[in-house]
Amino acid sequence: MGPSLLLYTLRRLVQAVPLVFVIILINFALIHAAPGDPIDFLLGSSDATEEYIAQLRAEFGLDRPLPEQLLAYLGKMLSFDLGYSLRFREQVLTLILSRLPATLLLMGTALVVASLLGILLGAVAARRPYSATDNVATLAALAGYSMPVFWLGQIMLLVFALHLAMFPTQGMMSLRAPREGLGMVLDVAHHLVLPVATYSVYHLALVFRLTRVKMQETLALDFITTARAKGLPEGRVVYRHALRNAMLPVVTVIGLNFGFMLAGSVLTETVFAWPGTGRLLFDAIQARDYPLLMGLFTVLSVMVILANVLTDVIYALIDPRVVYR
Amino acid sequence: MPSSIPASSIAEAAVAPAPSAWRIFRHNRAAVAAGAILVLLAAFALLGPALAPFDPVRTGVGPSMAPPGLPHLMGTDELGRDVLSRAAGGLRISLLVGLGAAGAATLIGLLVGGVAGFFGGLIDDALMRVTEVFQVIPRFFLAILLVAFFGAGLFNIIFAIAILGWPEVARLVRAEVLTLRSRPFVDAARVAGASRTALIVGEILPNAMGPVVVNTSLLVGQAMLLEAGLSYLGLGDPGVVSLGVMLQEAQQIMRSAWWTSAFPGLLIFLAVLALNLLGDGLNDVLDPRARER
Amino acid sequence: MTKLSRRDLMAAGAATLAVPGPVLAQGTPRRGGTLILAIEGEPATLTSHLATDTPAMMVANNLFNALVLLNEKLEPVPDLATSWTVSPDGRAYAFELAQNVRWHDGRPLTAADVEFTFNEIVAKLHPRAGSWWPNVESAKATGPHSFEFRLKQPFAPFLTMLGSVLSSGALIMPKHVYENTDARTNPANQRPIGSGPFTFSRWQRGSFIELNRNATYFKPNRPYLDRLVFQVSSDPAARLLAFERGEIDFLHWYIVPYDRIGRLRTDRRFRLYQKGDAAATNGLMLINHRHDRLKDAKVRQALAHAINRETINQRGLFGEAKVAKSHVGSTIAWAFTDRFDYAFDPAKANALLDEAGFRRGADGRRFPLRLFWASGRDYEGRGAEIIRDNLRDVGVDVTVQVFDRTSFTDRVFRQWDFDLAMQLFTTGPDPTVSVTPRYHTNAIRRAPFVNGMGYSNPEVDALFDREPTITDPAQRAQAWHDIQRILMRDLPALPLFELPPIHAASARFADVVTGPQGYIENRENAYELR
Amino acid sequence: MAGAPLLSVEGLETHIATHAGTLRAVDGVDLHVMPGEAVALVGESGCGKSMTALSVMRLLRPPARTVAGRVAFEGQDLLALEEAAMRRLRGDRIAMVFQDPMTFLNPLMRVGDQIAEALAQHRGQSMAQARQAAVEALRSVRIPEPATVARNYPHQLSGGMRQRALIAMAVACRPALLVADEPTTALDVTVQAQIMRLLAGLRRDLGSALLLITHDLGLVAEYCDRVYVMYAGQIVEHAEVGALFRAPQHPYTRALLAAALPPHRRVAELAAIEGQPPSLLSPPPGCRFHPRCPARVAPCDRDAPPLFVLSPERTARCWLHARSPADAAAS
């Protein structure tokens, strides 16, 4: 199964290529559909020299027919040339890569925390549907679902950073007394708590609700009766037989929601001054740095696509029925 | 037919007269409360601007940053504008964005999903590929790009948010249409010589509406949250005051005047929570099977 | 003015540690400590030759030196230049440089670096060079540590200009790093090698910029602090929280929350600094002179009478600002006059508008106007709201529109597509470099922050052209009074408020702001109290 | 018939709470199974026979609930047992074989592991030992290459193989009673016969009793000793297999038998049972079968008939057997 899984992964990756192409196409279409000269979008309102404008025109072939321009644009994208940031005077790709680790740390932690907690709480609630515990958890999940992320973040800051003074308010590490090694890891973890808590809420609520429903459905399935008829203890029935089956749709939705999670990262990173791609996007919006905006869109889209491939692979690992085709 | 034993036994209950939709809905007390809250909020949004004693736009109708009390129930902001009057208008705009975006997303989804499901074949394949693309790309980012490129007008914002929601609707509708397409009553209509359009509009869509209505009610809330998010990033329509724009404005002074942020935030929260609860309630009534949404 | 040697004076200045000004602190300065300063956005570069954004300047001033700096009276004091002489005709400026200055990489700083900086970088790249460089005939090294400017004609504010690095971009850059490279894309823009009190340590993208103490700084005992950290913090609410929690030590005047200043003032954990005259800034309402109603002077004057600027100060800036009464900043005492200001008088405004022939219609309205502002400075938005209400009271139907800063700049200064617009303009350190470039006819260009209003008056142009060549201070002041009279009558823009130069710092630090540059000055004098 | 019954059910009532009211799925059922005996519970789908089996196994889930009755198994009252004690019996002393081998197997678990689980649970074996035993259990239900099949997932097996695997799971612990709920309904006719023969063989080898729940009278005739016929939540007739087929005493049984005959032998008026089974929410007054009964008499639509005892091993719930009021009272 090892090699076939690898092949499957590769095949899914290849199948994702057209999607990347579509992303690039959307970028290209936006440049040309937006009001104004495409060169304005590549330049913003910076005081570019005539040579630079001419150079850009040549690079993007803006004087040539549209299909040729598209080819030129594709060529640039495929050679990882995402353009030059007007605001930061730096290669867009370099900028994004320098910010990506912070975002991945925040997102990864939030994804793991939210998914694990959500699945666990969902499974517990599903065992006793409509009990007091279930009702409270369900309502809390709906509440988490219904709050603007940035507003929640600000409330978190006021409560936990200002009044209780339990957590720092900003950034990824203490700047006054930088630490090394384990100290730094703990420091970063300390800074991570509030952003992750804020960021996880929506996703946690989503996973909780889905798991709860799927668990209820699964617990009503026939093979659960079989498991009980075997005399298995209820815990084994719920967590070994039901949960694993209920997880399948949950895994899919977690994967599909990766893109939505990115949206939350923009807002969370801005509130908590987290130095990731979300903040970069915020800066790019403020400065109308179009090459950077489009570069971020491209890179983050590719991340989402990769996350979907990963989801498929994880799904295949859990579900033996998936045919590696 | 795979069925669990209890399920087949419970199926006997179907022999008994089915409880009315209203009775099931009423059974979900939270949904009823949510419905009531929504009616109140809608009344506040629609009548508020007329009833509110103050011009929501006019500065200096009260002192600067007066805390909640009389006559300013939600206090005033730094320019001495009445927060309650502004919030009423803001809620109206937010609901408009929510309903507009959800409505547009539903329409697009109905069209795409309906056509794909009914005609099948190549058309289905092509439309579903497009839908998949839109499901995978980070749509919030696309919305940001659209608003940033084309301007932060209310229409653009609604359109950008609608783009976020339609793929789910399309898939939902397609799935429903696929199952409904082969039902006897559709065959009957086909034999009776109904046109394709008549079939889709007259026979299939009405029967597929249950899950769609549920989804739309959830989309409205999502759209309101997205509008607030866009506003926070400075991409709200500055010409009209939505709750999101109010929240964004309140950033600066929320420590001096908490009420300028608390009330708009609470209103969004209440409205979206009520919409979600309502969606749950409608789900019980309209679509007991597809509860995963 | 015959000979303007200040060598003696300056030598004395250098002996008393260069920068006068009250020492606010208890106790004596001592070494050590980390100062964390908030910046509202990520800078583009850490040098000053490309950007004029606040964050970049805040950092760059700690990494580089200028020839001269300014004292509280806006007089030049030594930085790299230990002394200077001005020729009797006012056209030659000769500087002697400190001998013991080294770049952070150990190379000596010489007059060749100065020559390179002005001729190859400032003249060619600096966005604001146009306001003063055209006066320069040549800039040449005359020895390893001597340097001379020759001007085409006398230019009174020349030294003030050099000292005002925000306006002139005159921070000296290392020739050996930039020679034969594209100075716009040189990697040293991100990892600068300077001569200043602090050296570049690291730039964690999106997070912070860290500078370390320059142990071999040429000024004795300076700097005191071990580290400077510039923390990027964009969300105003979170930034204030971080400041109150002690995670950030310094909020500069553009990001101090005016609504909280009252509280901060009474809180012993914090100290407010009200300094920064060299970078004094006024809020203005630009008036488009091409508009068919606004081109009537009576209409513009009516607007001036109709707008309650004290309300803008009270509600827009929480009473922390001053009403601006002229186009010249009140901090430039020798030139400023408030004699030509307008009183808040709606009745008079109504009368003027009627006189101009724009009577109220049946609905009480006279004509519509659009008022633009750029998102980012919330007090401008609040000001716009108040102006709209004031003007509606006299029958002018104003619609407020807000844009992101880039679109705003584009509309107002490139497209000239606006009626009224909110804009900040620096008024220091000398009106020649701050006022003239925005009202002179030759400043009607499609470029940011110049005369987008299309205001043209040959009478004032003549004054603008003659005034910098006047070497007698009294006469020059008179010329500026004349200019203000005309400008306040013609109203190319209505001055609204003088932004208060208030900075907030943690009380654990002393002398965080000591000079007139305010937020952008270097922190070589700041120290931590124990 | 001598000795104590292995399983004895008395007055079993199982209700299902629904939106519309309480549904009496099992309404006072009495039955017993002797050790080693094969007993059939026959009826149309929805008559409550599966609910009876689940009630006995205590595998009901809300909203279904047993509200009255006694279930004695090997002398213990199952309904009064602690859940933990009941769990020790389930899968060990009483095992159940279900209808649809696809849906009753966990799709994400290897077949061998699903069998081994029960062994590990009841026999205290390690998982490794239990896996070995599972292979043996698969071999005992005559699955070829049992070691390979044990490593397979359910979807990789054919329907018949899956049913064998389910049976292997049930018999792995050598239960005293095997409850088989429509074990062949989902299978091809040829496979049905194989499975039934397998069950019969296993029963002989293990000495287990069998409670076979089915609507297929053919299976009953071939494999069972006694029959209970169930209609609308109640037992309507009980007899030894031969006696029942020879002379059915309830019109419903008669109708069932007729429906099971090949078409050319059907008696016209009994070819099919007219109408629908009644709602168990509000059963008709009187005899529950009367609306469909071709032989109804005067009291049928008024008074519910008792179970008339015709002989020690023979009962029928029909007014046709009311020879005197005393008979009725005797039940």
GROMACS .gro file of C-alpha atoms in nm, chain C residues 20 93 108 127 135 188 195 226 257 279 290 323 340 363 414 429 437 452 488 515:
model
   20
  638PRO     CA    1   2.022   7.140   2.438
  711TYR     CA    2   2.851   7.671   0.263
  726PRO     CA    3   3.601   5.571   0.793
  745PRO     CA    4   1.122   6.228  -0.347
  753ASN     CA    5   1.906   7.595  -0.563
  806ALA     CA    6   2.167   4.752   0.203
  813SER     CA    7   2.727   5.571   1.099
  844ASP     CA    8   2.170   4.879   2.445
  875PRO     CA    9  -0.473   5.792   2.069
  897ALA     CA   10   0.803   6.842   1.193
  908ARG     CA   11  -1.108   7.477  -1.075
  941VAL     CA   12  -0.713   7.567   1.582
  958PHE     CA   13  -0.590   8.714   0.887
  981ASP     CA   14  -3.517   7.292  -0.042
 1032ARG     CA   15  -0.301   6.343  -0.999
 1047PRO     CA   16   1.094   7.386   1.009
 1055PRO     CA   17   0.586   7.403  -0.258
 1070GLY     CA   18  -0.334   7.003  -0.664
 1106MET     CA   19  -0.576   8.359   0.387
 1133GLY     CA   20   1.474   6.781   2.005
   0.00000   0.00000   0.00000
